[in-house]
XYZ file of C-alpha atoms in Angstrom:
610
model
C 0.000 0.000 0.000
C 2.815 2.413 0.876
C 4.572 1.464 -2.371
C 1.428 2.370 -4.295
C 1.324 5.796 -2.682
C 4.973 6.358 -3.548
C 4.306 5.432 -7.184
C 1.410 7.904 -7.341
C 3.575 10.667 -5.842
C 6.323 9.878 -8.373
C 3.797 10.201 -11.212
C 2.645 13.571 -9.875
C 6.254 14.712 -9.540
C 7.113 13.771 -13.148
C 3.968 15.180 -14.754
C 4.420 18.949 -14.693
C 0.928 20.323 -14.170
C 1.390 23.292 -16.503
C 2.525 20.997 -19.311
C -0.426 18.615 -18.824
C -3.027 21.378 -18.652
C -1.383 23.088 -21.639
C -2.258 20.024 -23.737
C -5.955 20.646 -23.086
C -6.333 24.429 -23.034
C -4.340 27.503 -23.987
C -2.377 28.843 -21.017
C -0.337 32.031 -20.719
C 2.499 32.993 -18.336
C 1.639 35.083 -15.288
C 4.833 35.803 -13.351
C 6.231 32.419 -12.294
C 2.816 30.797 -12.794
C 0.166 30.525 -15.537
C -3.423 31.593 -16.110
C -6.152 30.616 -18.575
C -9.860 30.663 -19.307
C -11.406 28.016 -17.082
C -12.369 24.833 -18.974
C -15.043 24.005 -16.394
C -17.279 27.050 -16.805
C -17.870 29.817 -19.355
C -15.917 33.016 -18.726
C -14.442 35.912 -20.707
C -11.673 36.919 -18.288
C -9.081 34.331 -17.110
C -9.708 33.262 -13.524
C -8.092 29.819 -13.853
C -4.617 29.856 -12.243
C -1.838 27.238 -12.272
C 0.826 27.257 -9.561
C 4.039 25.655 -10.802
C 5.680 25.712 -7.365
C 2.770 23.937 -5.657
C 1.795 21.884 -8.737
C -1.910 22.694 -8.301
C -4.622 24.584 -10.188
C -7.443 26.744 -8.903
C -10.294 28.591 -10.589
C -11.371 31.633 -8.614
C -14.537 31.821 -10.672
C -16.174 28.416 -10.136
C -13.995 27.137 -7.283
C -12.619 24.048 -9.054
C -9.098 23.091 -8.022
C -6.698 20.262 -7.279
C -3.587 18.512 -8.535
C -2.719 17.064 -11.944
C -4.681 13.859 -11.257
C -7.814 15.832 -10.354
C -7.525 17.775 -13.604
C -7.252 14.674 -15.809
C -10.126 12.988 -13.946
C -12.312 16.029 -14.616
C -11.307 16.572 -18.242
C -11.383 12.905 -19.279
C -14.266 11.898 -16.999
C -12.113 9.122 -15.526
C -12.035 7.568 -12.094
C -8.925 8.036 -9.953
C -7.089 4.851 -10.916
C -7.693 5.294 -14.646
C -6.390 8.873 -14.473
C -3.266 7.587 -12.696
C -2.719 4.992 -15.431
C -3.095 7.631 -18.141
C -0.535 9.947 -16.515
C 1.834 7.029 -15.864
C 1.865 6.270 -19.595
C 2.500 9.933 -20.312
C 5.589 10.164 -18.072
C 6.999 6.740 -18.918
C 6.309 4.941 -15.666
C 5.471 1.305 -16.191
C 2.895 0.285 -13.616
C 0.946 -2.883 -13.220
C -1.900 -2.282 -10.855
C -2.668 -5.929 -10.454
C -4.324 -5.324 -7.110
C -7.454 -6.787 -5.672
C -10.706 -4.866 -5.463
C -10.289 -4.237 -1.726
C -6.929 -2.507 -2.220
C -8.353 -0.476 -5.100
C -11.321 0.528 -2.949
C -8.970 1.776 -0.212
C -7.026 3.909 -2.678
C -10.262 5.403 -4.005
C -11.515 6.047 -0.460
C -8.207 7.646 0.545
C -8.534 10.135 -2.284
C -12.191 10.829 -1.480
C -11.544 11.317 2.242
C -8.712 13.737 1.484
C -11.092 15.692 -0.749
C -13.723 15.761 2.019
C -11.162 17.099 4.497
C -10.052 19.748 2.000
C -13.664 20.909 1.595
C -14.105 20.959 5.377
C -10.899 23.017 5.787
C -12.153 25.569 3.244
C -15.485 25.739 5.051
C -13.865 26.385 8.432
C -11.505 28.991 6.914
C -14.463 30.798 5.337
C -16.209 30.853 8.724
C -13.115 32.436 10.273
C -12.450 35.240 7.804
C -15.861 36.195 6.376
C -17.770 37.045 9.539
C -16.887 38.481 12.935
C -16.296 35.630 15.377
C -14.511 34.661 18.586
C -12.134 32.364 16.736
C -10.594 35.154 14.665
C -10.345 37.393 17.746
C -8.563 34.617 19.643
C -5.943 34.091 16.895
C -5.271 37.812 16.505
C -4.983 38.218 20.276
C -2.398 35.410 20.212
C -0.356 37.564 17.828
C -1.007 35.833 14.485
C -1.318 37.991 11.377
C -3.670 37.327 8.444
C -0.870 36.005 6.249
C 0.019 33.313 8.806
C -3.645 32.436 9.388
C -4.051 31.870 5.666
C -0.757 29.976 5.339
C -1.871 27.366 7.874
C -5.494 27.389 6.695
C -6.777 28.102 10.206
C -10.531 28.123 10.634
C -13.499 28.352 12.959
C -16.203 25.817 13.790
C -19.368 27.638 14.803
C -21.313 26.740 17.923
C -23.771 24.705 15.858
C -24.843 21.067 15.925
C -24.801 20.471 12.169
C -23.248 23.453 10.391
C -20.451 21.503 8.639
C -22.542 18.366 8.107
C -25.317 20.295 6.348
C -22.803 22.031 4.075
C -20.935 18.867 3.038
C -24.127 16.885 2.424
C -26.334 19.527 0.797
C -23.702 21.556 -1.087
C -21.004 18.949 -1.822
C -23.031 15.747 -2.081
C -21.241 13.600 0.491
C -23.109 11.119 2.686
C -23.437 10.953 6.472
C -21.657 7.596 6.425
C -18.645 9.099 4.649
C -18.478 12.034 7.064
C -18.723 9.630 9.986
C -15.852 7.518 8.573
C -13.800 10.717 8.228
C -14.392 11.562 11.887
C -15.976 14.917 11.051
C -19.336 14.060 12.570
C -20.451 11.835 15.444
C -23.507 9.687 16.028
C -25.559 9.688 19.203
C -25.589 6.362 21.044
C -29.111 6.942 22.359
C -30.950 8.118 19.272
C -30.312 7.926 15.556
C -28.938 11.469 15.396
C -25.762 12.856 13.816
C -23.947 16.061 14.800
C -20.677 17.937 14.062
C -17.703 16.673 16.039
C -16.094 20.125 16.248
C -18.193 22.977 17.635
C -17.207 26.435 18.885
C -13.527 25.779 18.280
C -10.581 27.348 16.466
C -9.666 24.788 13.814
C -6.163 23.663 12.849
C -6.074 21.556 9.659
C -3.578 18.702 10.014
C -1.588 17.975 6.848
C 0.420 14.890 5.984
C 4.016 15.432 4.882
C 2.861 15.893 1.262
C 0.395 18.675 2.183
C -2.885 16.725 2.045
C -5.452 17.604 4.734
C -5.972 14.401 6.729
C -7.473 15.582 10.008
C -8.166 18.492 12.347
C -7.275 19.786 15.759
C -9.754 22.072 17.478
C -9.170 24.417 20.428
C -12.207 25.180 22.535
C -13.229 28.816 23.100
C -15.155 28.288 26.329
C -14.685 26.146 29.422
C -15.603 22.897 27.674
C -13.343 19.880 27.883
C -11.159 18.678 26.345
C -9.318 21.932 25.655
C -7.863 20.464 22.460
C -9.739 17.869 20.410
C -8.147 15.941 17.525
C -9.762 13.936 14.755
C -10.073 10.242 15.629
C -7.980 7.667 13.797
C -9.348 7.059 10.307
C -8.271 5.489 7.031
C -6.107 8.559 6.290
C -5.195 9.797 9.779
C -3.326 8.269 12.705
C -1.985 10.697 15.296
C 0.864 8.333 16.248
C 2.197 8.262 12.674
C 1.941 11.956 11.716
C 3.514 15.243 12.769
C 1.941 18.683 12.567
C 3.872 21.088 10.328
C 6.120 18.496 8.680
C 4.770 19.527 5.258
C 6.308 22.989 5.819
C 9.422 22.014 7.777
C 10.705 19.358 5.365
C 11.168 22.006 2.650
C 13.337 24.206 4.886
C 15.742 21.756 6.541
C 19.008 23.099 5.134
C 21.203 21.342 7.738
C 18.898 18.415 8.594
C 17.891 19.884 11.961
C 14.301 20.156 13.217
C 12.734 21.797 16.256
C 10.286 19.571 18.132
C 7.461 21.385 19.946
C 4.313 20.256 21.722
C 1.566 22.573 20.449
C 0.047 23.985 17.284
C 0.456 27.584 18.434
C 4.120 27.085 19.366
C 4.858 25.861 15.846
C 2.814 28.533 14.055
C 4.336 31.313 16.154
C 7.868 30.119 15.352
C 6.971 29.987 11.647
C 5.656 33.555 11.731
C 8.919 34.672 13.349
C 10.965 33.146 10.526
C 11.770 29.755 12.038
C 10.033 27.330 9.625
C 11.747 24.121 10.774
C 9.467 23.049 13.646
C 7.221 19.987 13.902
C 4.708 19.170 16.625
C 3.229 16.039 18.121
C -0.540 15.667 17.873
C -1.817 15.746 21.415
C 0.212 12.722 22.494
C 3.727 12.100 23.761
C 6.311 11.572 21.004
C 6.002 8.093 19.492
C 8.643 5.865 17.915
C 6.732 6.086 14.620
C 6.989 9.897 14.698
C 10.707 9.693 15.512
C 11.322 7.442 12.495
C 9.297 9.863 10.352
C 11.608 12.688 11.462
C 14.627 10.513 10.639
C 13.596 10.530 6.970
C 14.304 14.260 6.820
C 16.669 15.123 9.676
C 19.600 13.909 11.763
C 19.372 16.421 14.600
C 16.417 17.346 16.812
C 16.237 20.295 19.199
C 13.467 19.626 21.722
C 11.590 22.799 22.652
C 8.858 21.674 25.022
C 7.266 23.702 27.823
C 9.588 24.552 30.716
C 7.287 23.259 33.472
C 7.542 19.869 35.205
C 5.439 17.927 32.676
C 7.406 19.551 29.848
C 10.731 18.428 31.338
C 9.420 14.874 31.813
C 8.182 14.845 28.213
C 11.620 16.049 27.049
C 13.338 13.212 28.920
C 11.003 10.650 27.305
C 11.505 12.209 23.880
C 15.304 12.063 24.235
C 15.236 8.285 24.643
C 12.813 7.768 21.739
C 14.824 10.012 19.407
C 18.118 8.372 20.380
C 16.636 4.934 19.762
C 15.670 6.107 16.258
C 19.265 7.162 15.544
C 18.734 10.909 15.979
C 20.958 13.361 17.833
C 18.888 15.146 20.495
C 19.405 18.415 22.344
C 17.087 20.466 24.572
C 16.474 24.194 24.155
C 16.716 26.315 27.310
C 13.603 28.533 27.509
C 15.027 30.635 30.358
C 12.101 32.395 32.059
C 9.530 31.676 29.311
C 6.895 28.982 29.808
C 6.810 27.810 26.168
C 8.416 28.485 22.734
C 5.594 30.865 21.751
C 6.301 33.128 24.744
C 10.073 32.831 24.277
C 10.162 33.896 20.634
C 7.831 36.838 21.327
C 9.988 37.947 24.247
C 13.474 37.437 22.784
C 12.746 37.611 19.046
C 13.971 35.542 16.112
C 17.672 36.154 16.777
C 17.245 35.198 20.428
C 15.530 31.942 19.548
C 18.115 31.069 16.882
C 20.878 31.665 19.432
C 19.022 29.395 21.871
C 18.992 26.685 19.176
C 22.775 26.951 18.816
C 23.175 26.861 22.619
C 20.790 23.922 23.102
C 21.883 21.489 25.813
C 23.149 18.051 24.646
C 20.941 15.167 25.797
C 23.379 13.680 28.335
C 24.141 17.046 29.936
C 20.395 17.764 30.115
C 19.794 14.432 31.856
C 22.633 14.983 34.334
C 21.554 18.579 35.079
C 17.934 17.507 35.542
C 19.017 14.704 37.889
C 21.173 17.178 39.823
C 18.114 19.328 40.577
C 16.718 16.454 42.682
C 19.681 16.469 45.095
C 21.204 18.851 47.613
C 24.884 18.680 46.694
C 25.880 20.452 49.906
C 25.103 17.139 51.637
C 27.621 14.315 51.317
C 24.981 11.581 51.026
C 23.190 13.410 48.205
C 26.512 14.016 46.470
C 27.301 10.303 46.443
C 23.778 9.262 45.373
C 23.784 11.825 42.591
C 27.205 10.713 41.329
C 26.160 7.056 41.220
C 22.936 7.786 39.342
C 24.704 10.176 36.958
C 27.244 7.445 36.158
C 24.363 5.268 34.935
C 23.470 8.045 32.477
C 27.051 8.253 31.174
C 27.104 4.477 30.740
C 24.473 4.873 27.990
C 27.154 6.396 25.755
C 29.220 4.412 23.262
C 31.628 7.079 22.069
C 34.894 7.145 24.081
C 35.181 10.880 23.406
C 31.734 11.613 24.874
C 32.350 9.329 27.851
C 35.616 11.120 28.647
C 33.975 14.529 28.276
C 31.128 13.730 30.692
C 33.445 12.073 33.180
C 35.214 15.425 33.434
C 31.871 17.255 33.621
C 30.501 15.032 36.398
C 33.728 15.042 38.425
C 33.633 18.848 38.341
C 30.029 18.918 39.635
C 30.618 16.600 42.583
C 34.307 17.466 43.135
C 35.434 13.852 42.788
C 38.642 12.551 41.306
C 38.064 11.599 37.648
C 39.573 8.174 38.298
C 36.913 7.488 40.938
C 34.209 8.236 38.351
C 35.990 6.056 35.788
C 36.208 3.128 38.218
C 32.481 3.493 38.880
C 31.848 3.323 35.102
C 34.337 0.621 34.092
C 34.326 -1.414 37.296
C 37.286 -3.235 38.834
C 38.978 -3.683 35.459
C 39.947 -0.030 35.501
C 43.081 0.542 37.559
C 45.943 2.888 37.996
C 48.303 0.340 36.395
C 47.055 1.561 33.003
C 48.940 4.757 33.561
C 52.326 3.046 33.656
C 51.745 1.340 30.292
C 52.324 4.601 28.507
C 54.789 7.194 29.784
C 53.079 9.899 27.800
C 49.676 9.272 29.386
C 51.311 8.789 32.792
C 52.758 12.297 32.693
C 49.416 13.945 32.070
C 47.378 11.712 34.387
C 49.665 12.795 37.235
C 49.118 16.371 36.270
C 45.339 15.840 36.298
C 45.498 14.249 39.767
C 47.067 17.406 41.185
C 43.943 19.355 40.248
C 41.065 16.909 39.874
C 38.357 19.579 39.664
C 40.042 21.565 36.890
C 37.522 22.283 34.126
C 38.272 22.149 30.436
C 37.710 25.852 29.978
C 39.764 26.006 26.782
C 37.696 23.358 25.007
C 34.177 24.737 24.861
C 32.726 22.907 21.879
C 32.278 19.214 21.171
C 33.693 19.648 17.676
C 36.991 20.981 19.015
C 37.111 18.324 21.733
C 36.649 15.526 19.193
C 39.274 16.953 16.848
C 41.897 17.506 19.533
C 41.230 14.007 20.894
C 41.977 12.530 17.465
C 45.208 14.548 17.262
C 46.128 13.254 20.725
C 45.575 9.694 19.438
C 47.837 10.356 16.449
C 50.558 11.684 18.744
C 50.202 9.012 21.436
C 49.430 5.796 19.536
C 52.098 5.190 16.864
C 50.599 1.805 15.932
C 47.343 3.457 14.809
C 48.885 6.358 12.882
C 48.973 4.789 9.439
C 45.344 3.666 9.572
C 44.143 7.052 10.831
C 46.079 8.973 8.176
C 44.573 6.799 5.438
C 41.014 7.512 6.618
C 41.083 11.292 6.970
C 42.277 14.253 4.938
C 43.838 17.483 6.171
C 40.916 19.573 4.887
C 38.543 17.645 7.166
C 40.095 19.240 10.255
C 38.437 22.517 11.276
C 41.309 23.973 13.324
C 44.527 25.305 11.800
C 46.655 23.960 14.655
C 45.244 20.459 14.020
C 46.277 20.724 10.379
C 49.802 21.860 11.349
C 50.260 18.882 13.686
C 48.875 16.506 11.046
C 51.449 17.853 8.561
C 54.205 17.472 11.144
C 53.274 13.827 11.783
C 52.970 13.059 8.052
C 56.394 14.518 7.258
C 58.224 13.050 10.260
C 57.934 9.294 9.850
C 58.465 8.283 13.469
C 57.205 5.422 15.613
C 57.688 7.373 18.830
C 55.152 9.110 21.041
C 55.156 12.832 20.284
C 55.320 15.207 23.237
C 53.110 18.334 22.885
C 55.951 20.460 24.304
C 58.110 19.454 21.326
C 55.719 21.083 18.858
C 56.583 24.518 17.496
C 54.296 27.261 16.132
C 51.232 25.769 17.859
C 48.903 27.983 19.884
C 49.516 27.676 23.651
C 45.823 27.167 24.353
C 45.747 24.294 21.890
C 48.755 22.697 23.610
C 47.014 23.112 26.983
C 43.919 21.424 25.568
C 46.026 18.512 24.302
C 47.534 18.044 27.742
C 44.140 18.031 29.448
C 42.811 15.175 27.334
C 43.276 11.716 28.803
C 43.089 8.565 26.683
C 42.903 6.295 29.746
C 39.229 5.476 29.143
C 39.921 4.508 25.520
C 41.055 1.026 24.547
C 43.950 2.113 22.339
C 44.306 -1.433 20.982
C 40.728 -1.385 19.694
C 40.905 0.273 16.287
C 37.099 0.455 16.086
C 37.051 2.979 18.943
C 39.662 5.074 17.169
C 37.751 4.818 13.863
C 34.630 6.156 15.606
C 36.586 9.264 16.573
C 37.769 9.637 12.957
C 34.148 9.403 11.782
C 33.087 12.053 14.328
C 35.719 14.480 13.004
C 34.618 13.801 9.419
C 30.941 14.291 10.353
C 31.754 17.674 11.938
C 33.591 18.747 8.770
C 30.683 17.716 6.529
C 28.102 19.465 8.717
C 30.145 22.684 8.778
C 30.613 22.570 5.011
C 26.893 21.983 4.428
C 26.069 24.938 6.721
C 28.454 27.185 4.738
C 26.842 26.104 1.451
C 23.383 26.876 2.874
C 24.490 30.349 3.974
C 25.978 31.011 0.530
C 22.748 29.842 -1.152
C 20.737 32.196 1.036
C 23.069 35.101 0.193
C 22.712 34.361 -3.539
C 18.912 34.118 -3.246
C 18.840 37.525 -1.517
C 21.133 38.949 -4.206
C 18.858 37.578 -6.936
C 15.830 39.328 -5.403
C 17.583 42.697 -5.774
C 18.120 42.257 -9.536
C 15.712 43.578 -12.127
C 13.918 41.176 -14.448
C 15.792 42.767 -17.349
C 19.134 41.576 -15.994
C 18.485 38.039 -17.227
C 22.127 37.085 -17.752
C 23.059 37.855 -14.155
C 20.038 36.037 -12.735
C 20.849 33.059 -14.938
C 24.411 32.938 -13.591
C 23.134 33.137 -10.023
C 20.587 30.393 -10.681
C 23.335 28.136 -12.050
C 25.535 28.833 -9.020
C 22.630 28.129 -6.632
C 21.923 24.858 -8.446
C 25.600 23.838 -8.182
C 25.602 24.621 -4.475
C 22.439 22.577 -4.022
C 24.008 19.618 -5.821
C 27.089 19.884 -3.614
C 24.860 19.915 -0.508
C 22.997 16.822 -1.709
C 26.286 14.991 -2.294
C 27.694 16.002 1.099
C 24.482 14.983 2.881
C 24.706 11.608 1.162
C 28.285 11.177 2.391
C 27.217 12.265 5.879
C 24.428 9.674 6.039
C 26.808 6.941 4.864
C 29.351 7.584 7.623
């Protein structure tokens, strides 16, 4: 069934709607789009518009609209499946719909139910904008402008028992049974009576990732409960498998990072403030299905839930689900704001973007949250906290991350790092490891003299990972050749790292290299090298070392992709300033943007394969 949907989407993607419609009627350019005399009613002035970016058509005279399949169905008087076959032949897709009648019926019903939801969304939107009502006042009081209201298709369900039902049955010809299956109306258990499911509520159409309306969320405008009401599960909607706003976010994920929020208004407010990369759960805690849906489009998730107790608990649950799905999770610090909506209104777009960059890594968030449950001025609490925090660190697989959080935890509880390491690794960890390598021994002794010293020089995980790899190259001669074969100089972000790499490459030595023997290297970099201990890393296990190499390469790819995205944005802004007459310049910019996009695609592919 999913394969069938993918085939249909591929057909729609290959069949340019303007080209298809142009085979039936005469169309003329109108900016980036097209217009024509509507083929579905008689008119003298063109009111039939074709959007090439959205691949849809709409007549503002008779109201007809839809995608390329809808158009062919209407023009050729075909059912859905026959129209799909016709377009498949046109674009060279060989399909054999040898499916049983039940599967065909489900496909037909899916299309019909999506159409019903689209009609319902238009009805609710009309209610909101055409007459004075409490719903519109509520949205404006929450700070939304008309452009945003229209963008998200927000609407209003009147305080009526059958307002929507009457419209869809009498004006659009649908049956009560169909509306009941769509979850738009309910049936009384006592008497044979039907009524609208949503009444006196602000309506939020829920779109699937392709932009089809598949359900609704409604916020009550009085004291009724529940405060938020979602569509029930239907043939086309399952709240555990969908995310609100993904249809918008997936088009804006330049560095494969999404913001995860809890509510509709949080997401819409962020979008209005120029942060179009948020998705929201649908009235439930994050599910594994939603996490895997995110994974299709992103690698990194910044959780931005409410700052109250339930919000923190939800963040902790979400961290585990996202990690299990293979996603990197961080948590945004809302400071004194109760939710993302309040934060972005208080601190603005730049403030929120800075908060994204400063988001707390998942392990640090867990340790800090655990710390809030203890009074560290008491010895017993200190010990209990340290033991429970160690269990959090044990979840990690990366030696670099483990070493980093050992230092972080030992600084919080003022314990010797070796005590924390013995708690993590058990009795197998001992001081005898220090004597196996004179180089490590020197720096371990130095660390023991000041066991609560913080790594103030190394502030970012990227730098920590890179310097750790350099330390491995200097300290583990047996691994040098393999490391040098797997990484290139350009993949290091720091100039001092590149200098040391060149030094090692040119000086073919099997000896441990002392940081103090290095010339022309920044003193802070040398200090950082000395502070890093490799005691927690099995230096004989090349897989552990290879993981560090991969981390450095991932950081390089992510940074490069970010730079390409910034350059694309700069070129897009430059293009907007040019006049239409300057076609040669715009053409050159378009070519450069396309080349940058292709480079980003290739780099993202390499990143996913690491």
